[in-house]
């Protein structure tokens, strides 16, 4: 995917907003040591894996994207480096890369502990956006789901911006619009709560009140239980690549 305006703008973020996103999502997932299985929808070229693999209690990672080309690149990123085979993780980490849509239900992902969607929703067509909540909160039912998306309120910071930040964006939500969408998710799946945060601070006091460059919604499932899920034996995703990072326990 081409570099977005936030990485090409004359206003520089240190570190880049993309890295801030990855680190913040990892920070959220690191807080719960019972999270062992994570699926990343819209994994693209696999850059997020460079950060999430540092979480030692992780046992299984699944990346899902609709593009074979980016998944091929993601596989090269996901393969263990030589030094990682010598200086092993605490636990073995299995990695699978699937070609598929976030609106489809694949039984191999049912019951994963966490779901991440990093700058994905704004690329989805109407059908996939409509089906996404059911996949995540109705079918997978993770303990935690982290969704990030550009904050349209922040676009005033980019003087050279015309239209949206990326050519493939179908829309960009303001903070109010994102919160409204999340509220509708909670109405459908009341066993979840949500908290909002973000990364990428405005460059000066001139832009007070516009929020962060990238907004983040963290959904957490309450301890009371889960929604009634329709069991599925369907496996519409195509498993393209898999690899393993060895652990000390082996």
Coordinates of C-alpha atoms in Angstrom, one line a residue:
X1 CA 0.0 0.0 0.0
X2 CA 1.3 3.5 -0.9
X3 CA 2.4 5.7 1.9
X4 CA -0.4 7.7 3.4
X5 CA -0.4 11.5 3.8
X6 CA 0.5 11.2 7.5
X7 CA 3.9 9.7 6.5
X8 CA 4.5 12.1 3.5
X9 CA 3.4 15.4 5.0
X10 CA 5.8 18.2 5.8
X11 CA 4.6 17.8 9.4
X12 CA 6.7 15.0 10.9
X13 CA 5.7 12.6 13.6
X14 CA 8.4 11.0 15.7
X15 CA 8.2 8.1 15.6
X16 CA 5.9 7.8 12.5
X17 CA 2.2 7.4 13.3
X18 CA 2.2 3.9 11.8
X19 CA 4.8 2.8 14.4
X20 CA 3.0 4.6 17.2
X21 CA -0.1 2.6 16.2
X22 CA 1.6 -0.7 16.3
X23 CA 3.3 0.0 19.7
X24 CA 0.0 1.2 21.2
X25 CA -1.9 -1.8 20.1
X26 CA 0.8 -4.1 21.4
X27 CA 0.7 -2.2 24.7
X28 CA -3.0 -2.9 25.0
X29 CA -2.7 -6.6 24.2
X30 CA 0.3 -7.0 26.6
X31 CA -1.8 -6.0 29.6
X32 CA -3.7 -9.3 29.6
X33 CA -1.4 -12.3 29.8
X34 CA -4.3 -14.7 29.0
X35 CA -4.3 -13.4 25.4
X36 CA -2.5 -16.2 23.6
X37 CA -4.2 -16.1 20.1
X38 CA -4.5 -13.0 18.0
X39 CA -5.9 -12.4 14.5
X40 CA -5.0 -9.3 12.6
X41 CA -7.5 -8.5 9.9
X42 CA -6.1 -6.4 7.0
X43 CA -2.6 -7.5 8.0
X44 CA -1.2 -6.1 4.7
X45 CA 2.6 -6.4 4.4
X46 CA 2.9 -7.8 7.9
X47 CA 4.7 -4.9 9.5
X48 CA 2.6 -5.2 12.7
X49 CA 4.0 -8.7 13.3
X50 CA 7.5 -7.2 13.9
X51 CA 6.1 -5.7 17.1
X52 CA 3.5 -8.2 18.3
X53 CA 6.0 -11.1 18.1
X54 CA 7.7 -9.4 21.1
X55 CA 4.7 -10.3 23.3
X56 CA 6.1 -13.4 25.0
X57 CA 2.7 -14.9 26.1
X58 CA 1.5 -15.0 22.5
X59 CA 1.2 -18.6 21.1
X60 CA -0.7 -18.1 17.8
X61 CA -0.9 -15.3 15.3
X62 CA -3.2 -15.2 12.2
X63 CA -2.9 -12.6 9.6
X64 CA -5.8 -12.1 7.2
X65 CA -5.9 -10.1 4.0
X66 CA -7.6 -10.2 0.6
X67 CA -4.4 -9.7 -1.4
X68 CA -2.1 -12.5 -2.3
X69 CA 0.7 -10.1 -3.0
X70 CA 0.8 -8.5 0.4
X71 CA 0.5 -11.8 2.1
X72 CA 3.5 -13.1 0.2
X73 CA 5.5 -10.1 1.5
X74 CA 4.0 -10.7 5.0
X75 CA 5.4 -14.2 5.0
X76 CA 8.9 -13.0 4.5
X77 CA 8.4 -10.7 7.5
X78 CA 6.9 -13.4 9.6
X79 CA 9.6 -16.1 9.2
X80 CA 11.9 -16.4 12.2
X81 CA 15.3 -14.8 11.8
X82 CA 18.4 -16.9 12.5
X83 CA 19.0 -15.3 15.9
X84 CA 15.4 -15.9 16.9
X85 CA 16.0 -19.6 16.4
X86 CA 19.0 -19.4 18.8
X87 CA 17.7 -17.0 21.3
X88 CA 14.2 -18.4 21.6
X89 CA 11.0 -16.9 22.8
X90 CA 9.5 -18.1 26.1
X91 CA 6.7 -19.9 24.1
X92 CA 6.5 -21.3 20.6
X93 CA 4.6 -18.9 18.3
X94 CA 2.7 -20.4 15.4
X95 CA 2.0 -18.0 12.4
X96 CA -0.7 -18.5 9.8
X97 CA -1.5 -16.2 6.9
X98 CA -4.9 -16.4 5.3
X99 CA -6.4 -14.9 2.2
X100 CA -10.0 -13.9 3.0
X101 CA -12.5 -11.2 3.9
X102 CA -13.2 -9.8 7.3
X103 CA -16.9 -10.3 6.6
X104 CA -16.5 -14.1 6.2
X105 CA -16.5 -16.6 9.1
X106 CA -13.8 -19.2 9.2
X107 CA -14.0 -21.8 11.9
X108 CA -10.2 -21.8 12.4
X109 CA -10.4 -18.3 14.0
X110 CA -13.4 -19.0 16.3
X111 CA -12.5 -18.4 19.9
X112 CA -9.3 -16.3 19.3
X113 CA -8.5 -14.2 22.3
X114 CA -7.9 -10.9 20.5
X115 CA -8.7 -9.2 17.2
X116 CA -6.9 -6.3 15.7
X117 CA -8.0 -4.1 12.8
X118 CA -5.3 -1.5 12.2
X119 CA -6.4 1.2 9.7
X120 CA -8.7 -1.4 8.0
X121 CA -12.3 -0.1 8.2
X122 CA -11.8 2.9 6.0
X123 CA -10.7 0.6 3.2
X124 CA -13.8 -1.6 3.4
X125 CA -16.8 -1.5 1.0
X126 CA -20.3 -1.2 2.4
X127 CA -20.9 -5.0 2.4
X128 CA -17.7 -5.9 4.3
X129 CA -18.1 -3.0 6.7
X130 CA -21.6 -4.2 7.5
X131 CA -20.5 -7.8 8.1
X132 CA -17.4 -7.0 10.1
X133 CA -19.0 -6.6 13.5
X134 CA -20.7 -9.9 13.3
X135 CA -17.4 -11.7 12.4
X136 CA -15.6 -10.1 15.3
X137 CA -18.1 -9.8 18.1
X138 CA -20.7 -12.4 17.1
X139 CA -18.5 -15.2 15.7
X140 CA -15.0 -14.9 17.1
X141 CA -16.1 -13.2 20.3
X142 CA -12.6 -12.2 21.5
X143 CA -11.7 -11.0 24.9
X144 CA -10.3 -7.8 23.3
X145 CA -10.7 -6.2 19.9
X146 CA -8.7 -3.1 18.9
X147 CA -9.8 -1.1 15.9
X148 CA -7.9 2.0 14.7
X149 CA -8.9 4.4 11.9
X150 CA -7.9 7.9 10.7
X151 CA -9.5 10.8 12.6
X152 CA -11.0 13.2 9.9
X153 CA -11.1 16.0 12.5
X154 CA -7.2 15.9 12.4
X155 CA -7.0 16.5 8.6
X156 CA -6.8 20.3 9.1
X157 CA -3.2 19.7 10.1
X158 CA -2.3 18.5 6.6
X159 CA -2.2 21.7 4.4
X160 CA -1.4 19.8 1.2
X161 CA -4.3 17.3 1.7
X162 CA -6.9 17.2 -1.0
X163 CA -9.7 14.8 -0.4
X164 CA -8.8 11.8 1.9
X165 CA -5.5 10.6 3.2
X166 CA -5.2 7.6 0.9
X167 CA -6.5 6.9 -2.6
X168 CA -8.2 3.6 -1.4
X169 CA -10.1 5.1 1.5
X170 CA -13.8 4.8 1.1
X171 CA -14.5 7.2 3.9
X172 CA -12.8 8.8 6.9
X173 CA -14.7 9.2 10.2
X174 CA -14.7 12.1 12.5
X175 CA -14.4 11.2 16.2
X176 CA -18.2 11.6 16.6
X177 CA -18.9 9.3 13.7
X178 CA -16.5 6.7 14.9
X179 CA -18.0 6.8 18.4
X180 CA -21.5 6.5 16.9
X181 CA -20.4 3.4 14.9
X182 CA -18.9 1.8 18.1
X183 CA -22.1 2.6 20.0
X184 CA -24.1 0.7 17.5
X185 CA -21.8 -2.2 17.9
X186 CA -22.4 -2.2 21.7
X187 CA -26.1 -2.1 21.1
X188 CA -25.8 -5.3 19.1
X189 CA -23.3 -7.0 21.4
X190 CA -24.0 -5.8 25.0
X191 CA -21.4 -8.0 26.6
X192 CA -18.7 -5.6 25.3
X193 CA -17.6 -2.2 26.5
X194 CA -15.4 0.3 24.6
X195 CA -12.7 2.9 25.5
X196 CA -11.3 5.5 23.1
X197 CA -7.8 6.7 22.7
X198 CA -5.4 7.6 19.9
X199 CA -1.9 8.3 18.7
X200 CA -0.3 11.1 16.8
X201 CA -0.5 14.4 18.6
X202 CA -1.2 17.7 16.9
X203 CA 1.9 19.7 16.2
X204 CA 1.0 22.8 18.1
X205 CA -1.6 24.5 20.4
X206 CA -3.1 26.0 17.3
X207 CA -4.9 22.7 16.8
X208 CA -6.4 22.2 20.2
X209 CA -9.5 20.1 20.3
X210 CA -9.0 18.1 17.1
X211 CA -7.9 14.8 18.8
X212 CA -5.3 12.4 17.6
X213 CA -4.1 11.6 14.0
X214 CA -5.3 8.0 14.4
X215 CA -8.2 7.1 16.7
X216 CA -8.4 3.8 18.6
X217 CA -11.4 1.9 20.0
X218 CA -10.6 -0.9 22.5
X219 CA -13.5 -3.3 23.0
X220 CA -13.4 -5.6 26.0
X221 CA -15.7 -8.5 26.7
X222 CA -17.3 -8.5 30.2
X223 CA -16.8 -11.5 32.5
X224 CA -20.6 -12.2 32.5
X225 CA -20.3 -14.3 29.4
X226 CA -20.5 -14.2 25.6
X227 CA -23.2 -13.8 23.0
X228 CA -24.8 -17.0 21.7
X229 CA -22.7 -17.8 18.7
X230 CA -23.7 -19.8 15.6
X231 CA -21.2 -22.6 15.3
X232 CA -19.6 -22.9 11.9
X233 CA -17.5 -25.6 10.3
X234 CA -16.9 -23.5 7.3
X235 CA -13.4 -22.6 6.2
X236 CA -13.7 -20.0 3.4
X237 CA -10.2 -18.6 3.9
X238 CA -7.3 -19.9 1.9
X239 CA -4.3 -20.7 4.1
X240 CA -1.3 -19.5 2.0
X241 CA 1.6 -19.5 4.4
X242 CA 2.6 -20.7 7.8
X243 CA 5.7 -20.7 9.9
X244 CA 6.8 -21.2 13.5
X245 CA 9.0 -19.3 15.9
X246 CA 10.5 -21.9 18.3
X247 CA 10.2 -21.4 22.0
X248 CA 12.3 -22.4 25.0
X249 CA 9.6 -24.9 26.1
X250 CA 10.4 -27.2 23.1

